[in-house]
Amino acid sequence: MTEYDPQAGGPVYDPQAIEAKWQKRWAEARVFETEMDASKPKYYVLEMLPYPSGTLHMGHMRNYAIGDVVARVKRMRGYNVLHPMGWDAFGLPAENAAIEHNTHPRAWTNNNIAEFKRVLQLFGFSYDWRREISTCEPEYYRWNQWFFLRMLERGLAYRKKSRVNWCPKCATVLANEQVVNGCCWRHEDTPVEAKEIEQWFLRTTAYADQLLEDLKQLEGGWPERVIAMQRNWIGKSQGATIQFAVADLAGAGTIEVFTTRIDTIYGASALILAPNHPLLAKLLAGSPARADAEARVAKMRQMSVKAEDVATAEKDGFSAGRSAVNPFNGAKIPIWVGNFVLMEYGTGAIMAVPAHDERDFEFAAKYGLPKPIVVQPREGVPLTGSTLEAAFTEYGASVNSGPYTGLESAAAIEKMAADAEVKGFGKRETVFRLKDWGISRQRYWGTPIPVVYCGKDGLVPVPEEQLPVLLPPNPKLTGMGESPLAAEPSFVNTTCPRCGGPARRETDTMDTFMDSSWYFYRYCDPHNDKAPFDSAKVGYWFPIDQYIGGITHAILHLLYSRFFCKVMRDLGLIRHGEPAARLFTQGMVQKGGVAMSKSRGNVVGAEEMARKYGCDTGRLYTLFAAPPEKDLEWSAKDIEGCSRFLNKVFRLVERHAAKLQAAQPTTDSASATEAEKALVRKTHQTLRRVTQDFETRWHFNSAIALIMELLNDVQAQAPLEEKIRAGSLKEILELMTLMLAPMVPHLAEELWEMLGHANGLRNERWPEYDAALAKEVEVEVVVQVNGRVRGRIRVAAGLSEEEVVARAVEEKGVAQHLDGKRVVKRIVVPDKLVNLVVA
RNA sequence: GCCCGGGUGGCGGAAUGGCAGACGCUGAGGACUUAAAAUCCUCCGGGGAUUUUUUCCUCAUGUGGGUUCGACUCCCACCCCGGGCACCA
């Protein structure tokens, strides 16, 4: 590794040689392989598993660098650390790439995995590679199928028709993300249609309340915004459902309406149904407006289901020609159909209260419906029908509301809901925004859904002993039409497990979020072929102590994982109710203001950086350039600075190492010079603050800055060998090395060896700072007059208040500002500051 | 519209009620060198005064108020930027 540098007269820092050397030693000594060990506290640190997509760039690298620092610090702290890595290997990009390059998704995926793994290993991340998993392997996905069957047994998996985005040219379902400006992403002139097709769903709504409630357990451990986003997504509303009888139509029954503002029901001037409301056909039967109405409904149904299109669409509606009866006062109100009423939420019908709801106001204004006022603001100008310019949606006092007139809104809601229950035309209800999780995908590269359809027995689950249902090896992939599995007769045609007769397999595959919902349990027991995992092993390692990943997964992956966790707990497989005690969402690495990604073509390859500067420098850069939770803009110049720093550290140690190898580190300061004492003090102060930054704040950027400062202080003491005795210098350099070890592990190992240690860092513990050595003997105290800095004095640490003030008032700049004035108050912060308040 | 973040030099950022701008980058000047690279040293928020390589004053952390001896930090209101959800009844 050591080339001779004629200028410096010694070996130069050669990161590639050092890194290869230590990675080889770590592998030989199996340093990062972990087993259960009851004698140590456990620590499970995990970075979200990557989708292997080609180039491993600095954005990926940052994520793993953060996790690796945590893993290495915890090891130095004496924890038994589980730190695994695997591959989220199924998914659409592999299938599209396979079509484009005329290859097989498996070949494409495995190439990418090999590439990712090679680069991760080049960076020396401290993974236990024996635990590696790949979700596209049958040994893994058979357990997706197993979980699916367990959910099917419990009624948590079911089939239903649902409204989806449909491209008529592709003849397939599109994800919301694949709808661009209302059209198919591949056929930009083809509007996406809303279509109802049969799909598999997982009943996430069965856990809506728990998913919401348990967020409280995560407070403090998860970022607030992730908790807020999940709460938002689950969207709990409490209210009441009210039954409105249909007037003048025998046998039409009642229309159910959900409302959170039952107190405004006396102001309802219409009922509005969703265009696909099941009762609509009955209401329109025999009506003269029927043909026209059906055409309008058909048009409304074609509207895109994309959220922002729906939100901005103009309100549209028509009268159904019928009326309903307000159960509170018997008033007849007309029934309308409106495009803004969603069948998917609540009951698919609303009561329109134009005076007290913005949407209803807009609808009523367009169609000339009355806007009776039934709530008045508690203060300010009362509302009148002629001056009402916008809906008043706040709480106030009920008016024109029969027996409830005069009640405050909250009291009216309570009383009216209770009365509705007593009288039997309504009940209190809680509604969630969360929908069941649609998992069917008409794609090849995913887990086959393990059910068959038999002409005689109907839907039959594949028996557990027949798992895995394997993907057919050589599919015809076109990216069009239904699932590629449907075109494989050898896959589709099977026998019914129940009657032995001919049957068809389900040809849809599972959403790949299934794969990533439970992968972290598999790491605990990756080669189990009898069960997804051994509960005892998971019991030892779980919950994940620290989960690290991008904010992009704040809802989908993390919500599905939480759902799986609760289902698994109810299946008796695990005992905990939340998968991860702490979550950290790191910022993205950007270039040109946008996240690095292959599709944008703005990636800076991690390998390229490792070749140019060494992987330790690459790691240090991502840790130093910004606090880990913030986005960071890639800078080629800043990484140069990090490289300079590590070079300086290397040269410093290299220059003195030979003389220090035999020395004993010493903390004896009796005969030390002032410079030496100051440097030892600085070292221990740095250690104290770096320890804090690692343990409690994760301010790696500040920790690195502190070590840089220490290095600058050491270098300011030239010539070092004259000013600092060998024992002290060794102590200083060793502590510096240990502090750097979690962030630049290869260089730290090399420095440690240069300092005379033969056994590497693997058994070294994180050092404790020495409070006595860190203590300042002399401090600079700031002197303020009326809160403004007027001078600084150097005094012995711990000097009494009286003495400090006595010294302070003598200070030239201070005295000048005190001249002729009376000190009315003085504030003394020991060893820090004096503030004299003068009148 | 609702819910989260966030606004500090030329740039990334530091400072968790006590010296605003640590540390790094960029830039300027210098040393070494035949030269370059590397390395090392000095300076680097604005305005002003001054006895001008000195000493000091003053303004400055999105804006305006407030609390406090003291506010980048806490409170209130507003502006701007980023993200999430969005006819959710």
CSV table of N, CA, C and O (backbone and C1' of nucleotides) in Angstrom, one decimal, chain A residues 224-225 237 259-260 307 310-311 313 315 340 342 345 350 359 433 625 627 630 638 644 697 701 708-709 712 784 788 790 792 825 827 833 835, chain B residues 2-5 12-16 18-20 22-26 37-40 55 57-59 69-70 83-89:
chain,number,residue,atom,x,y,z
A,224,GLU,N,-42.3,13.3,13.3
A,224,GLU,CA,-43.7,13.8,13.5
A,224,GLU,C,-44.4,13.9,12.1
A,224,GLU,O,-45.6,13.6,12.1
A,225,ARG,N,-43.7,14.3,11.1
A,225,ARG,CA,-44.5,14.4,9.8
A,225,ARG,C,-44.9,13.1,9.2
A,225,ARG,O,-45.9,13.0,8.6
A,237,SER,N,-63.1,10.2,10.5
A,237,SER,CA,-64.2,11.2,10.9
A,237,SER,C,-65.3,10.6,11.7
A,237,SER,O,-65.8,9.5,11.3
A,259,THR,N,-72.9,12.1,7.8
A,259,THR,CA,-72.5,13.5,8.0
A,259,THR,C,-71.8,13.7,9.3
A,259,THR,O,-72.0,13.0,10.3
A,260,THR,N,-70.9,14.7,9.3
A,260,THR,CA,-70.2,15.0,10.6
A,260,THR,C,-70.9,16.2,11.2
A,260,THR,O,-70.6,16.7,12.3
A,307,ALA,N,-56.8,11.7,-8.3
A,307,ALA,CA,-57.2,12.6,-7.2
A,307,ALA,C,-57.3,14.1,-7.6
A,307,ALA,O,-58.3,14.7,-7.4
A,310,VAL,N,-60.1,15.0,-9.9
A,310,VAL,CA,-61.4,14.9,-9.2
A,310,VAL,C,-61.6,16.2,-8.4
A,310,VAL,O,-62.6,16.8,-8.4
A,311,ALA,N,-60.5,16.6,-7.7
A,311,ALA,CA,-60.6,17.7,-6.8
A,311,ALA,C,-60.9,19.0,-7.5
A,311,ALA,O,-61.5,19.9,-7.0
A,313,ALA,N,-62.3,19.3,-10.7
A,313,ALA,CA,-63.4,19.2,-11.7
A,313,ALA,C,-64.6,20.1,-11.3
A,313,ALA,O,-64.9,20.3,-10.1
A,315,LYS,N,-68.3,21.3,-10.5
A,315,LYS,CA,-69.4,20.5,-10.0
A,315,LYS,C,-70.5,20.4,-11.1
A,315,LYS,O,-70.8,21.3,-11.8
A,340,PHE,N,-69.6,15.2,-7.6
A,340,PHE,CA,-68.6,15.3,-6.5
A,340,PHE,C,-68.8,14.4,-5.4
A,340,PHE,O,-68.0,14.4,-4.4
A,342,LEU,N,-68.7,10.9,-3.7
A,342,LEU,CA,-68.0,9.7,-4.0
A,342,LEU,C,-68.6,8.5,-3.4
A,342,LEU,O,-69.0,8.4,-2.2
A,345,TYR,N,-66.7,6.8,-0.4
A,345,TYR,CA,-66.5,7.4,0.9
A,345,TYR,C,-67.9,7.5,1.6
A,345,TYR,O,-68.9,7.9,1.0
A,350,ILE,N,-75.0,12.3,0.2
A,350,ILE,CA,-74.8,13.4,1.2
A,350,ILE,C,-76.1,14.2,1.3
A,350,ILE,O,-76.9,14.2,0.4
A,359,ARG,N,-68.8,23.1,-0.6
A,359,ARG,CA,-69.1,22.4,-1.8
A,359,ARG,C,-70.6,22.5,-2.1
A,359,ARG,O,-71.0,22.7,-3.2
A,433,ARG,N,-61.0,7.3,5.9
A,433,ARG,CA,-60.6,7.6,4.5
A,433,ARG,C,-59.8,6.4,3.9
A,433,ARG,O,-59.8,6.2,2.7
A,625,ALA,N,-21.7,16.9,4.6
A,625,ALA,CA,-22.2,18.0,3.8
A,625,ALA,C,-23.5,18.6,4.3
A,625,ALA,O,-23.9,19.8,3.9
A,627,PRO,N,-26.9,17.9,7.6
A,627,PRO,CA,-27.4,17.0,8.6
A,627,PRO,C,-28.2,15.9,7.8
A,627,PRO,O,-28.8,16.2,6.8
A,630,LYS,N,-31.7,16.3,6.1
A,630,LYS,CA,-31.9,17.3,5.1
A,630,LYS,C,-31.5,16.8,3.7
A,630,LYS,O,-30.5,16.1,3.6
A,638,ASP,N,-16.9,20.0,-2.6
A,638,ASP,CA,-17.0,19.7,-1.2
A,638,ASP,C,-16.3,18.3,-0.9
A,638,ASP,O,-15.8,18.1,0.2
A,644,ARG,N,-9.2,16.1,1.4
A,644,ARG,CA,-8.0,16.8,2.0
A,644,ARG,C,-7.9,16.5,3.5
A,644,ARG,O,-6.9,16.3,4.0
A,697,ARG,N,-28.2,13.0,18.9
A,697,ARG,CA,-28.7,14.0,17.9
A,697,ARG,C,-28.5,13.5,16.5
A,697,ARG,O,-29.1,14.1,15.6
A,701,ASN,N,-22.6,15.8,10.8
A,701,ASN,CA,-21.9,16.9,10.3
A,701,ASN,C,-21.1,17.8,11.3
A,701,ASN,O,-20.0,18.2,11.2
A,708,MET,N,-12.4,18.0,12.9
A,708,MET,CA,-11.6,18.8,12.0
A,708,MET,C,-11.0,19.9,12.9
A,708,MET,O,-9.8,20.2,12.7
A,709,GLU,N,-11.8,20.5,13.8
A,709,GLU,CA,-11.2,21.5,14.6
A,709,GLU,C,-10.1,21.0,15.5
A,709,GLU,O,-9.1,21.6,15.7
A,712,ASN,N,-7.0,20.7,13.5
A,712,ASN,CA,-6.4,22.0,13.3
A,712,ASN,C,-5.7,22.4,14.5
A,712,ASN,O,-4.6,23.0,14.4
A,784,GLN,N,-21.4,41.9,29.2
A,784,GLN,CA,-22.4,42.6,28.5
A,784,GLN,C,-22.8,43.8,29.4
A,784,GLN,O,-22.9,43.7,30.6
A,788,ARG,N,-25.6,44.0,25.6
A,788,ARG,CA,-24.7,44.2,24.5
A,788,ARG,C,-23.2,43.9,24.9
A,788,ARG,O,-22.8,44.3,26.0
A,790,ARG,N,-19.6,44.2,25.5
A,790,ARG,CA,-18.7,45.3,25.6
A,790,ARG,C,-17.3,44.9,26.0
A,790,ARG,O,-16.4,45.8,26.1
A,792,ARG,N,-14.5,41.2,26.9
A,792,ARG,CA,-14.3,39.8,27.2
A,792,ARG,C,-13.1,39.8,28.2
A,792,ARG,O,-12.1,40.5,28.1
A,825,LYS,N,-29.0,45.9,38.0
A,825,LYS,CA,-29.1,44.4,38.1
A,825,LYS,C,-27.9,43.8,37.4
A,825,LYS,O,-27.3,44.4,36.5
A,827,ILE,N,-26.5,39.9,36.0
A,827,ILE,CA,-26.8,38.5,35.7
A,827,ILE,C,-25.4,37.8,35.5
A,827,ILE,O,-24.6,38.3,34.7
A,833,LEU,N,-20.7,34.3,31.2
A,833,LEU,CA,-21.2,35.6,30.8
A,833,LEU,C,-21.6,36.4,32.1
A,833,LEU,O,-22.0,35.9,33.1
A,835,ASN,N,-23.8,40.0,32.7
A,835,ASN,CA,-24.6,41.1,32.0
A,835,ASN,C,-24.9,42.1,33.1
A,835,ASN,O,-25.6,41.8,34.1
B,2,C,P,-57.0,26.4,5.6
B,2,C,O5',-56.7,25.0,6.1
B,2,C,C5',-57.7,24.2,6.7
B,2,C,C4',-57.3,22.8,6.8
B,2,C,C3',-55.9,22.5,7.4
B,2,C,O3',-55.9,22.5,8.8
B,2,C,C1',-56.2,21.3,5.4
B,3,C,P,-54.6,23.0,9.5
B,3,C,O5',-53.6,21.8,9.4
B,3,C,C5',-54.1,20.5,9.9
B,3,C,C4',-53.0,19.5,9.6
B,3,C,C3',-51.6,19.9,9.8
B,3,C,O3',-51.3,19.8,11.2
B,3,C,C1',-51.7,19.0,7.7
B,4,C,P,-50.0,20.6,11.8
B,4,C,O5',-48.9,19.5,11.5
B,4,C,C5',-47.6,19.9,11.3
B,4,C,C4',-46.8,18.9,10.5
B,4,C,C3',-45.4,19.4,10.3
B,4,C,O3',-44.6,19.1,11.4
B,4,C,C1',-46.3,18.8,8.2
B,5,G,P,-44.0,20.2,12.3
B,5,G,O5',-42.5,20.3,11.7
B,5,G,C5',-42.3,21.1,10.6
B,5,G,C4',-41.3,20.4,9.7
B,5,G,C3',-40.2,21.4,9.4
B,5,G,O3',-39.0,21.1,10.2
B,5,G,C1',-41.4,20.9,7.4
B,12,G,P,-26.8,27.4,0.4
B,12,G,O5',-26.0,26.1,1.0
B,12,G,C5',-26.0,25.0,0.2
B,12,G,C4',-25.2,23.9,1.0
B,12,G,C3',-25.6,23.7,2.4
B,12,G,O3',-26.8,22.9,2.5
B,12,G,C1',-23.3,23.8,2.3
B,13,G,P,-27.8,23.0,3.7
B,13,G,O5',-26.9,22.5,4.9
B,13,G,C5',-27.0,23.0,6.3
B,13,G,C4',-25.7,23.0,7.0
B,13,G,C3',-25.7,23.5,8.4
B,13,G,O3',-25.9,22.4,9.3
B,13,G,C1',-24.1,24.7,7.1
B,14,A,P,-26.5,22.5,10.6
B,14,A,O5',-25.5,23.4,11.5
B,14,A,C5',-24.3,22.8,11.8
B,14,A,C4',-23.5,23.7,12.8
B,14,A,C3',-24.2,24.1,14.0
B,14,A,O3',-24.2,23.1,15.0
B,14,A,C1',-22.9,25.9,13.1
B,15,A,P,-25.4,22.9,15.9
B,15,A,O5',-25.4,24.2,16.8
B,15,A,C5',-24.4,24.4,17.8
B,15,A,C4',-24.5,25.8,18.3
B,15,A,C3',-25.8,26.3,18.9
B,15,A,O3',-26.0,25.9,20.2
B,15,A,C1',-25.0,27.9,17.4
B,16,U,P,-27.1,24.9,20.7
B,16,U,O5',-28.3,25.8,21.4
B,16,U,C5',-29.4,26.2,20.8
B,16,U,C4',-30.7,25.7,21.5
B,16,U,C3',-30.5,25.3,23.0
B,16,U,O3',-31.8,25.6,23.6
B,16,U,C1',-31.3,23.5,21.8
B,18,G,P,-28.3,29.7,25.1
B,18,G,O5',-27.3,31.0,25.1
B,18,G,C5',-27.6,32.1,24.3
B,18,G,C4',-26.5,33.1,24.6
B,18,G,C3',-25.2,32.6,24.9
B,18,G,O3',-24.2,33.5,24.5
B,18,G,C1',-26.0,33.7,26.9
B,19,C,P,-23.7,33.5,23.0
B,19,C,O5',-22.6,34.6,23.1
B,19,C,C5',-22.9,36.0,23.3
B,19,C,C4',-22.0,36.8,22.5
B,19,C,C3',-22.0,36.5,21.0
B,19,C,O3',-21.8,37.6,20.3
B,19,C,C1',-19.8,36.1,21.9
B,20,A,P,-23.0,38.4,19.7
B,20,A,O5',-23.5,37.4,18.6
B,20,A,C5',-22.7,37.1,17.5
B,20,A,C4',-23.0,35.8,17.0
B,20,A,C3',-22.1,35.4,15.8
B,20,A,O3',-20.9,34.8,16.2
B,20,A,C1',-24.4,35.0,15.3
B,22,A,P,-17.3,31.1,11.2
B,22,A,O5',-16.5,29.9,12.0
B,22,A,C5',-16.2,30.1,13.4
B,22,A,C4',-16.4,28.8,14.1
B,22,A,C3',-15.8,27.6,13.4
B,22,A,O3',-14.4,27.5,13.7
B,22,A,C1',-17.9,27.1,14.2
B,23,C,P,-13.3,27.4,12.5
B,23,C,O5',-13.8,26.0,11.8
B,23,C,C5',-13.6,24.7,12.4
B,23,C,C4',-14.3,23.7,11.5
B,23,C,C3',-14.0,23.8,10.0
B,23,C,O3',-12.8,23.2,9.7
B,23,C,C1',-16.3,23.6,10.3
B,24,G,P,-11.9,23.9,8.5
B,24,G,O5',-12.8,23.5,7.2
B,24,G,C5',-12.9,22.2,6.8
B,24,G,C4',-14.0,22.0,5.7
B,24,G,C3',-13.8,22.9,4.5
B,24,G,O3',-12.8,22.3,3.6
B,24,G,C1',-16.0,23.0,5.2
B,25,C,P,-12.0,23.1,2.6
B,25,C,O5',-13.1,23.6,1.5
B,25,C,C5',-13.7,22.6,0.6
B,25,C,C4',-14.8,23.3,-0.2
B,25,C,C3',-14.4,24.4,-1.0
B,25,C,O3',-13.7,24.0,-2.2
B,25,C,C1',-16.4,25.0,0.1
B,26,U,P,-12.5,24.8,-2.8
B,26,U,O5',-13.3,26.1,-3.3
B,26,U,C5',-14.2,26.1,-4.4
B,26,U,C4',-14.9,27.4,-4.6
B,26,U,C3',-14.0,28.6,-4.8
B,26,U,O3',-13.6,28.7,-6.2
B,26,U,C1',-15.6,29.1,-3.1
B,37,A,P,-1.3,25.2,-9.9
B,37,A,O5',-1.3,23.7,-9.4
B,37,A,C5',-2.2,22.8,-10.1
B,37,A,C4',-1.8,21.4,-9.7
B,37,A,C3',-2.0,21.1,-8.2
B,37,A,O3',-3.3,20.8,-7.8
B,37,A,C1',0.1,20.3,-9.0
B,38,A,P,-3.9,21.4,-6.4
B,38,A,O5',-3.0,20.6,-5.4
B,38,A,C5',-3.2,19.2,-5.2
B,38,A,C4',-2.1,18.6,-4.3
B,38,A,C3',-2.0,19.3,-3.0
B,38,A,O3',-2.9,18.8,-2.0
B,38,A,C1',0.2,19.2,-3.9
B,39,U,P,-3.6,19.7,-0.9
B,39,U,O5',-2.3,20.2,-0.1
B,39,U,C5',-1.6,19.2,0.7
B,39,U,C4',-0.4,19.9,1.3
B,39,U,C3',-0.6,21.1,2.2
B,39,U,O3',-1.1,20.8,3.5
B,39,U,C1',1.1,21.5,0.7
B,40,C,P,-2.1,21.7,4.2
B,40,C,O5',-1.2,22.9,4.6
B,40,C,C5',-0.1,22.7,5.6
B,40,C,C4',0.7,23.9,5.6
B,40,C,C3',0.0,25.2,5.9
B,40,C,O3',-0.3,25.4,7.3
B,40,C,C1',1.4,25.6,4.1
B,55,U,P,-6.7,45.8,17.7
B,55,U,O5',-7.7,46.8,18.3
B,55,U,C5',-7.4,47.6,19.5
B,55,U,C4',-8.2,48.8,19.6
B,55,U,C3',-9.7,48.5,19.6
B,55,U,O3',-10.2,48.2,20.9
B,55,U,C1',-9.2,50.3,18.1
B,57,C,P,-17.6,48.9,20.9
B,57,C,O5',-18.5,49.9,19.9
B,57,C,C5',-18.9,51.2,20.3
B,57,C,C4',-19.5,51.9,19.2
B,57,C,C3',-20.8,51.2,18.6
B,57,C,O3',-21.9,51.4,19.4
B,57,C,C1',-19.4,51.9,16.9
B,58,U,P,-23.0,50.3,19.5
B,58,U,O5',-23.6,50.3,18.1
B,58,U,C5',-24.4,51.4,17.6
B,58,U,C4',-24.6,51.3,16.1
B,58,U,C3',-25.4,50.0,15.7
B,58,U,O3',-26.8,50.2,15.9
B,58,U,C1',-23.6,50.3,14.3
B,59,C,P,-27.7,48.9,16.3
B,59,C,O5',-28.0,48.3,14.9
B,59,C,C5',-28.7,49.0,13.9
B,59,C,C4',-28.6,48.4,12.5
B,59,C,C3',-28.9,46.9,12.5
B,59,C,O3',-30.3,46.7,12.5
B,59,C,C1',-26.9,47.2,11.3
B,69,C,P,-36.5,41.0,32.8
B,69,C,O5',-35.1,41.4,32.1
B,69,C,C5',-34.6,42.8,32.3
B,69,C,C4',-33.2,42.8,31.8
B,69,C,C3',-33.0,42.2,30.4
B,69,C,O3',-33.4,43.1,29.4
B,69,C,C1',-31.4,41.4,31.8
B,70,G,P,-34.2,42.6,28.1
B,70,G,O5',-33.1,41.6,27.5
B,70,G,C5',-32.0,42.2,26.8
B,70,G,C4',-31.1,41.0,26.4
B,70,G,C3',-31.7,40.0,25.4
B,70,G,O3',-31.7,40.5,24.1
B,70,G,C1',-30.5,38.9,27.1
B,83,G,P,-42.0,20.3,-3.9
B,83,G,O5',-42.5,19.3,-2.7
B,83,G,C5',-41.7,18.2,-2.3
B,83,G,C4',-42.3,17.6,-1.0
B,83,G,C3',-43.7,17.1,-1.1
B,83,G,O3',-43.7,15.8,-1.7
B,83,G,C1',-43.4,18.3,0.9
B,84,G,P,-45.0,15.4,-2.5
B,84,G,O5',-46.0,15.0,-1.3
B,84,G,C5',-45.7,13.9,-0.4
B,84,G,C4',-46.7,13.9,0.7
B,84,G,C3',-48.2,13.8,0.3
B,84,G,O3',-48.5,12.5,-0.1
B,84,G,C1',-48.0,15.5,1.9
B,85,C,P,-49.6,12.2,-1.2
B,85,C,O5',-51.0,12.7,-0.6
B,85,C,C5',-51.5,12.0,0.6
B,85,C,C4',-52.6,12.8,1.1
B,85,C,C3',-53.8,13.1,0.2
B,85,C,O3',-54.6,12.0,-0.1
B,85,C,C1',-53.3,15.0,1.5
B,86,A,P,-55.2,11.9,-1.6
B,86,A,O5',-56.1,13.2,-1.7
B,86,A,C5',-57.3,13.3,-1.0
B,86,A,C4',-57.8,14.7,-1.0
B,86,A,C3',-58.5,15.2,-2.2
B,86,A,O3',-59.8,14.7,-2.4
B,86,A,C1',-57.2,16.9,-1.2
B,87,C,P,-60.3,14.8,-3.9
B,87,C,O5',-61.6,15.8,-3.7
B,87,C,C5',-62.2,15.8,-2.6
B,87,C,C4',-63.1,17.0,-2.4
B,87,C,C3',-64.4,16.5,-1.8
B,87,C,O3',-64.8,17.4,-0.8
B,87,C,C1',-64.9,17.7,-3.7
B,88,C,P,-63.9,17.5,0.6
B,88,C,O5',-64.1,16.1,1.3
B,88,C,C5',-65.4,15.8,1.9
B,88,C,C4',-65.1,14.8,3.0
B,88,C,C3',-63.8,15.1,3.8
B,88,C,O3',-64.1,15.3,5.2
B,88,C,C1',-63.6,13.0,2.7
B,89,A,P,-64.9,15.0,6.2
B,89,A,O5',-66.3,15.6,5.8
B,89,A,C5',-67.5,15.0,6.4
B,89,A,C4',-68.7,15.4,5.6
B,89,A,C3',-69.9,14.6,5.8
B,89,A,O3',-70.6,15.0,7.0
B,89,A,C1',-69.6,14.9,3.5
